PDB file of C-alpha atoms in Angstrom:
ATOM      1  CA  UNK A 183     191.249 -72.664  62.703  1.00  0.00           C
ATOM      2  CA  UNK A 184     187.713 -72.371  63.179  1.00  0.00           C
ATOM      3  CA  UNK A 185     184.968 -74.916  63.440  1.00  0.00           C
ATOM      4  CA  UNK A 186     182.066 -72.657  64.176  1.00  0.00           C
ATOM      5  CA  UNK A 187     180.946 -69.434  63.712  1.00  0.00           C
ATOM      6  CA  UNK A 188     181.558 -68.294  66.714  1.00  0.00           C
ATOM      7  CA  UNK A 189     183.833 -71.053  67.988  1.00  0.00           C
ATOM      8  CA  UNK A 190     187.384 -69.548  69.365  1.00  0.00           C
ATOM      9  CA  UNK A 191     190.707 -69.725  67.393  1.00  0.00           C
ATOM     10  CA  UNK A 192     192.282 -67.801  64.927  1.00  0.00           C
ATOM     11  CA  UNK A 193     191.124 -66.809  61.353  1.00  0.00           C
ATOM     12  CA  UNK A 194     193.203 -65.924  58.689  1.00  0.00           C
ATOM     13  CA  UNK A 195     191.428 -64.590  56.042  1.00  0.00           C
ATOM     14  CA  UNK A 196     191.307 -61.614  53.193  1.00  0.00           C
ATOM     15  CA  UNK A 197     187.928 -61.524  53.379  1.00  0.00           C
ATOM     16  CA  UNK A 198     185.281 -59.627  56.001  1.00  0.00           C
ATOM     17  CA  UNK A 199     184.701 -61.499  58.362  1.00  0.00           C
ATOM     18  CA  UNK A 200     182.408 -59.450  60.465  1.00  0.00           C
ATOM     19  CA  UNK A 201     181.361 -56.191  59.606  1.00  0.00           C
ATOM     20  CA  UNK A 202     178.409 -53.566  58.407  1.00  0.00           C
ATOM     21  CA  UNK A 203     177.540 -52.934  54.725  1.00  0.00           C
ATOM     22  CA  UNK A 204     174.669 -52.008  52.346  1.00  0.00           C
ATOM     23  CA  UNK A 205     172.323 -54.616  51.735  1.00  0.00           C
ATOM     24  CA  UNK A 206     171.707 -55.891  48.260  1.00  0.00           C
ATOM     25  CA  UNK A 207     169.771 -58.266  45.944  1.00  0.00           C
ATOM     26  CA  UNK A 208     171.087 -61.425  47.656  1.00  0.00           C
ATOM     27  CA  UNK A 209     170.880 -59.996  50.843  1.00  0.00           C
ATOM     28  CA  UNK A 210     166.482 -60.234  51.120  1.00  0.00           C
ATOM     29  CA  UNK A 211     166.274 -63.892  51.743  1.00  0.00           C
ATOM     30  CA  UNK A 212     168.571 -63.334  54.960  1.00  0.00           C
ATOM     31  CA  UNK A 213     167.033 -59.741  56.159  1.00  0.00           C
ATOM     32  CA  UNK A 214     163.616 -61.728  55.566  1.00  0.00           C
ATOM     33  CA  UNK A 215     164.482 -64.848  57.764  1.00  0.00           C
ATOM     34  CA  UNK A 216     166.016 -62.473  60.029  1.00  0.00           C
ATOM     35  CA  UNK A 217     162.623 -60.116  60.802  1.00  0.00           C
ATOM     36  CA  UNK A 218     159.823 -63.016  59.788  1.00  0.00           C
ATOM     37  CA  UNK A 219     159.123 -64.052  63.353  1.00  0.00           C
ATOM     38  CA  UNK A 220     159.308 -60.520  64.715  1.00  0.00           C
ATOM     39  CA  UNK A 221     156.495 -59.633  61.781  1.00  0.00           C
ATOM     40  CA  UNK A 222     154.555 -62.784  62.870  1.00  0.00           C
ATOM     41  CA  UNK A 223     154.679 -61.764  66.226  1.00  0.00           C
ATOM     42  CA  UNK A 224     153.408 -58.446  65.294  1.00  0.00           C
ATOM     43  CA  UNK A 225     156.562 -56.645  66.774  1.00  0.00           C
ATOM     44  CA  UNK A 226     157.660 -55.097  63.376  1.00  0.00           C
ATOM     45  CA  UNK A 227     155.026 -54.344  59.910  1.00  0.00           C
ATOM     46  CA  UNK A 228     154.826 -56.753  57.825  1.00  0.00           C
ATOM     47  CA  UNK A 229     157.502 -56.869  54.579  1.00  0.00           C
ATOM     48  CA  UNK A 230     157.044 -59.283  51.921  1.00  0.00           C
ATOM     49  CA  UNK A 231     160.192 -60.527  49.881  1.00  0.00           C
ATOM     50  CA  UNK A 232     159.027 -58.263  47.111  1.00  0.00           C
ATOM     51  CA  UNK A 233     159.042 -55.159  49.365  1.00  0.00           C
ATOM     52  CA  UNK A 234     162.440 -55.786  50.452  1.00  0.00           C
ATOM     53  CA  UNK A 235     163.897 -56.312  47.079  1.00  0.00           C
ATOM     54  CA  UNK A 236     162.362 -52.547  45.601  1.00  0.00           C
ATOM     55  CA  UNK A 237     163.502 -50.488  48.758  1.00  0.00           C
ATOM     56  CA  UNK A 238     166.670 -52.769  48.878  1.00  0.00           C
ATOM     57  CA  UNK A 239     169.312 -49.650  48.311  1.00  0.00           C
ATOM     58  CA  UNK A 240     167.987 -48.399  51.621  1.00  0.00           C
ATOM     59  CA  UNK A 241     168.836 -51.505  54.329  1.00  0.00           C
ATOM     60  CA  UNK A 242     172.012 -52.255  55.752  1.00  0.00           C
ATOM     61  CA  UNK A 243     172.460 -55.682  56.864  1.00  0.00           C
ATOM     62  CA  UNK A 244     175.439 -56.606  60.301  1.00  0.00           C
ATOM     63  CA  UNK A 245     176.954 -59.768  58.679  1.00  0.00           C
ATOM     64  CA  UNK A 246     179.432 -62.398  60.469  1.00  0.00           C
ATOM     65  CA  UNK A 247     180.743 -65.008  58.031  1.00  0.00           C
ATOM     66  CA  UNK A 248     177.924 -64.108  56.084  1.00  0.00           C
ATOM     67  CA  UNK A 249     175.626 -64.540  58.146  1.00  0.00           C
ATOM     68  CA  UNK A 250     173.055 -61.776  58.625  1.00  0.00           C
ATOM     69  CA  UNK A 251     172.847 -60.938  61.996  1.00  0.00           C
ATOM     70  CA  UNK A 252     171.263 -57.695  62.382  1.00  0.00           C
ATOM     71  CA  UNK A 253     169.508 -55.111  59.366  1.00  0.00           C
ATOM     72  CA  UNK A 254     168.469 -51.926  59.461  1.00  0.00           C
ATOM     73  CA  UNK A 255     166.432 -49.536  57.235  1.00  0.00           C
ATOM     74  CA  UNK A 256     166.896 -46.145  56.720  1.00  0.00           C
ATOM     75  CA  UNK A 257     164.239 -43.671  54.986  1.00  0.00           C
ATOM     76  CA  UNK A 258     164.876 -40.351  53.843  1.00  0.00           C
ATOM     77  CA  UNK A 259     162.078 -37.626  54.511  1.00  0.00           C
ATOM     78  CA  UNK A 260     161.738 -33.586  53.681  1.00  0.00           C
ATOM     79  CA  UNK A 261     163.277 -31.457  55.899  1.00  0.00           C
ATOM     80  CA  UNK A 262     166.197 -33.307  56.899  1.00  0.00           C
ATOM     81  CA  UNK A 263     164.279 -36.118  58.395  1.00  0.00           C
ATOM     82  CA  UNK A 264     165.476 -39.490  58.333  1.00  0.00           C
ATOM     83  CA  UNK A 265     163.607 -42.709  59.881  1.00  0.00           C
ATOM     84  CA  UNK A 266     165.409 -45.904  60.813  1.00  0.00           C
ATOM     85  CA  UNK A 267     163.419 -48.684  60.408  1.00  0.00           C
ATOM     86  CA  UNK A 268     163.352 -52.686  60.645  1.00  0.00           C
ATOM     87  CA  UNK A 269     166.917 -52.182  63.459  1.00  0.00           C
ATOM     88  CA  UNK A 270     166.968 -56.273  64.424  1.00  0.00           C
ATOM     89  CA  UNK A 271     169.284 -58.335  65.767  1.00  0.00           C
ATOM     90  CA  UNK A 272     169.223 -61.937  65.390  1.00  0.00           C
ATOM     91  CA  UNK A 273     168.320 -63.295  69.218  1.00  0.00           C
ATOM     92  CA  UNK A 274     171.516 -65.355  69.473  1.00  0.00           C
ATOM     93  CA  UNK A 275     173.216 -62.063  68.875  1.00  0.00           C
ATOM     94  CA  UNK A 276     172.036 -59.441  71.306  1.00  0.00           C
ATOM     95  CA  UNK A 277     174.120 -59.249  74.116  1.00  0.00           C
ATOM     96  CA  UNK A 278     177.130 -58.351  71.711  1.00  0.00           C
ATOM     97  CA  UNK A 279     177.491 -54.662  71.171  1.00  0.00           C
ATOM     98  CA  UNK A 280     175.754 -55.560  67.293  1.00  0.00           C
ATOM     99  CA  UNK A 281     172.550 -53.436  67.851  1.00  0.00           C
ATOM    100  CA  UNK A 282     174.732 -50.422  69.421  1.00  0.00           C
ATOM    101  CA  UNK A 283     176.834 -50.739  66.551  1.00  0.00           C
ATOM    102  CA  UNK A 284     173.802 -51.229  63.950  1.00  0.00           C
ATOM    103  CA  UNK A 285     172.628 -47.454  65.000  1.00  0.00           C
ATOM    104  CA  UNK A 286     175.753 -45.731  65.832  1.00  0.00           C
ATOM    105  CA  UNK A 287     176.512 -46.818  61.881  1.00  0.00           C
ATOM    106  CA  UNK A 288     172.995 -45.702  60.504  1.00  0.00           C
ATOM    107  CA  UNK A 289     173.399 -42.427  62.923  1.00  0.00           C
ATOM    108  CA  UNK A 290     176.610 -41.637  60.919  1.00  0.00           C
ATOM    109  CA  UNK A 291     174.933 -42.572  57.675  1.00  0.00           C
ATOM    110  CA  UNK A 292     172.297 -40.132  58.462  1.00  0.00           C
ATOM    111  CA  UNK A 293     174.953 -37.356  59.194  1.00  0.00           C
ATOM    112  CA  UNK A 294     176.492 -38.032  55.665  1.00  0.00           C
ATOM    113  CA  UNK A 295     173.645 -37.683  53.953  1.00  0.00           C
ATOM    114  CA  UNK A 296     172.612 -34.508  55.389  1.00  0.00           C
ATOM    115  CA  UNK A 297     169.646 -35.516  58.023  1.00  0.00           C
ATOM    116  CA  UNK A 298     169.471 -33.063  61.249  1.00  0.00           C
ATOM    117  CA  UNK A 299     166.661 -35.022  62.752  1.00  0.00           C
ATOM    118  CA  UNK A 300     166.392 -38.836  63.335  1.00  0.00           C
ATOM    119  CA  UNK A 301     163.737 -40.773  64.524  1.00  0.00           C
ATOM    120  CA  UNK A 302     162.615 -44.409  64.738  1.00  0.00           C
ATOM    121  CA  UNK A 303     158.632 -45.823  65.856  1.00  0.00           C
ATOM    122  CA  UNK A 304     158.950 -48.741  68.500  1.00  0.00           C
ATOM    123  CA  UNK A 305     155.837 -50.553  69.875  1.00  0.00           C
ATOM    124  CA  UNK A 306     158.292 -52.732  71.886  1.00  0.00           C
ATOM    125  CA  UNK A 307     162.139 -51.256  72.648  1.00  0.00           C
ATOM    126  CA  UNK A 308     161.285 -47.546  74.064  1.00  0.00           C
ATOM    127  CA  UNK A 309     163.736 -47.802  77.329  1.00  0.00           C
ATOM    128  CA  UNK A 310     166.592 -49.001  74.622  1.00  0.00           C
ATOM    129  CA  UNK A 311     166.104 -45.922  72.408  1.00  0.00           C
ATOM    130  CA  UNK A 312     166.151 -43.913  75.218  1.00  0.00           C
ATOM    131  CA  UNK A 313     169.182 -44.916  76.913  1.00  0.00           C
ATOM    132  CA  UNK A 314     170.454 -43.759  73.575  1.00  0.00           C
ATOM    133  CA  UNK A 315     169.632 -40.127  73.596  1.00  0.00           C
ATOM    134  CA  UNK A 316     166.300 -40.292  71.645  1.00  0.00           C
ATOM    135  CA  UNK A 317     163.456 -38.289  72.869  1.00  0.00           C
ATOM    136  CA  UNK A 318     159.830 -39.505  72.932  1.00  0.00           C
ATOM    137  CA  UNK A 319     157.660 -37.183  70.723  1.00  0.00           C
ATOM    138  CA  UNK A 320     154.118 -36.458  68.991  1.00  0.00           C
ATOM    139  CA  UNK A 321     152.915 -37.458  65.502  1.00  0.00           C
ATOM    140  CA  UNK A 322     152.921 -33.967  64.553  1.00  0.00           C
ATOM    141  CA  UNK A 323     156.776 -33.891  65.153  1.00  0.00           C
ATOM    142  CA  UNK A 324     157.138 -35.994  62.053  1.00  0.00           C
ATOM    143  CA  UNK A 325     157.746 -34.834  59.017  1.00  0.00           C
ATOM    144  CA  UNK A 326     153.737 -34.295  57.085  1.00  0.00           C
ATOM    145  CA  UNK A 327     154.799 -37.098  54.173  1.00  0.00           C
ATOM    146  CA  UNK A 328     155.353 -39.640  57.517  1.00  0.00           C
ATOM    147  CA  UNK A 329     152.582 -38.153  59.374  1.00  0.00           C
ATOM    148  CA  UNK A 330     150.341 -38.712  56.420  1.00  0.00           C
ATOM    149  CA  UNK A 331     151.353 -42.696  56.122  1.00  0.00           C
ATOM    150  CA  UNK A 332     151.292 -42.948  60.156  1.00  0.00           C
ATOM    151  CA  UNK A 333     149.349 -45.904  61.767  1.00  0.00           C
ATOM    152  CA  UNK A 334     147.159 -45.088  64.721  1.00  0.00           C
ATOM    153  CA  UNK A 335     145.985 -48.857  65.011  1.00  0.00           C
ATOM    154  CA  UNK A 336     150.036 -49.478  65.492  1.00  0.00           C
ATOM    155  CA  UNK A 337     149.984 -47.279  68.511  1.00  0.00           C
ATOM    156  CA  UNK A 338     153.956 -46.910  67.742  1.00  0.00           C
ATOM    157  CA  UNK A 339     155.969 -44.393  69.829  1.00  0.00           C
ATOM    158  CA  UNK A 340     157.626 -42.220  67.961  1.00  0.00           C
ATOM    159  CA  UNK A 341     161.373 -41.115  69.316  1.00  0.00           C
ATOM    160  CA  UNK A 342     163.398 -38.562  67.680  1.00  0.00           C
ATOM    161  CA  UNK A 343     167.043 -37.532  67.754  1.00  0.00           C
ATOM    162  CA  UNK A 344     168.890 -34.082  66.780  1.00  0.00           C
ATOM    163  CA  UNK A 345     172.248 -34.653  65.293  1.00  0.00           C
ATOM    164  CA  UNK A 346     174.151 -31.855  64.507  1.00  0.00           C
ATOM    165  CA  UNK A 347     177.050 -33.943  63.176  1.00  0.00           C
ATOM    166  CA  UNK A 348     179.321 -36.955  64.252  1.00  0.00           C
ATOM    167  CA  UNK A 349     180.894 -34.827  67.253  1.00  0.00           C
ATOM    168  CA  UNK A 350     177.241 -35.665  68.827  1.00  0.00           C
ATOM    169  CA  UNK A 351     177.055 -38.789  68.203  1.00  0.00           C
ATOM    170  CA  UNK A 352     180.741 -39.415  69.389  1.00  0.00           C
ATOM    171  CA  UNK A 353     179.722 -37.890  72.656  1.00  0.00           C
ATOM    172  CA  UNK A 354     176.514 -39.361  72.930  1.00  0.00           C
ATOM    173  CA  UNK A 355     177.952 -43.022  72.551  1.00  0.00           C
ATOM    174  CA  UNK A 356     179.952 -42.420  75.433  1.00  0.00           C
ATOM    175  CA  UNK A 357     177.041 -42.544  77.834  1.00  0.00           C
ATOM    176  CA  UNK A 358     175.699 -45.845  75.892  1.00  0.00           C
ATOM    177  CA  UNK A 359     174.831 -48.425  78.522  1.00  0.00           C
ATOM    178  CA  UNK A 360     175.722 -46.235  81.613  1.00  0.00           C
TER     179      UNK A 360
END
């Protein structure tokens, strides 16, 4: 019996309790109370509710008792390219694996839909994206339709990722926080 969240116990329960799925509809409220003070403090772009709900097919959300706890974005370029975008994780939920999981799950969505080259822009987490096998690069690494919408004012780094398939990302996980 649980009287928390994350208070200890045992559950019993058909339902998911914690887990990764697409976002939808009723999802934007959450993802936006989730990134808001990030956007206010100017660590991620700004995305109004009415953003979220058109490119809603293409965020995943981390939910626990559904709760969102972390999202994620994922954009789909020429070339193979694929950008994840908007990775958070709820502060109270950092220290638990749920932003390692987050982009090892987006990774392997990125293999299944046929992208050989991921990369993310960071003006704040560059040492975590490393750690992770990503590679810092230049803006003319990007594919031209990303180049073209680039921000310069932003000053993002960009890091990019090869992935041949989900044998790389299996290996690469294992060095994860090493």
């Amino acid at each position: 019996e649980l009287y928390t969240r994350d208070g200890s116990g045992t559950l019993i329960s058909r339902d998911l309790y914690e887990g990764i799925r697409r976002a939808d509809v009723n999802d934007v409220a959450g993802i936006s109370d989730l990134i808001s003070p990030l956007i206010r403090m100017g660590t991620l772009v700004d995305r109004p509710k009415a953003a979220l709900e058109k490119d809603i097919d293409s965020y995943f959300v981390y939910t626990r008792d559904s709760l969102i706890v972390a999202c994620g974005q994922l954009k789909r370029f020429e070339n193979g390219f694929t950008e994840i975008g908007c990775l958070v994780v709820a502060k109270e939920y950092r220290k638990g694996g749920r932003g390692d999981a987050m982009l090892g799950y987006l990774e392997r969505m990125c293999v299944q839909s046929g992208a050989s080259k991921v990369f993310v822009l960071s003006t704040q987490t560059m040492e975590w994206f490393l750690e992770r096998g990503f590679q810092q690069v230049a803006v003319d690494q990007l594919p031209p339709s990303r180049q073209a919408k680039y921000n310069f004012k932003r000053n993002s780094k960009i890091y990019m990722k090869k992935i041949e398939g989900d044998r790389d990302l299996d290996a690469a996980e294992l060095w994860w926080n090493r």
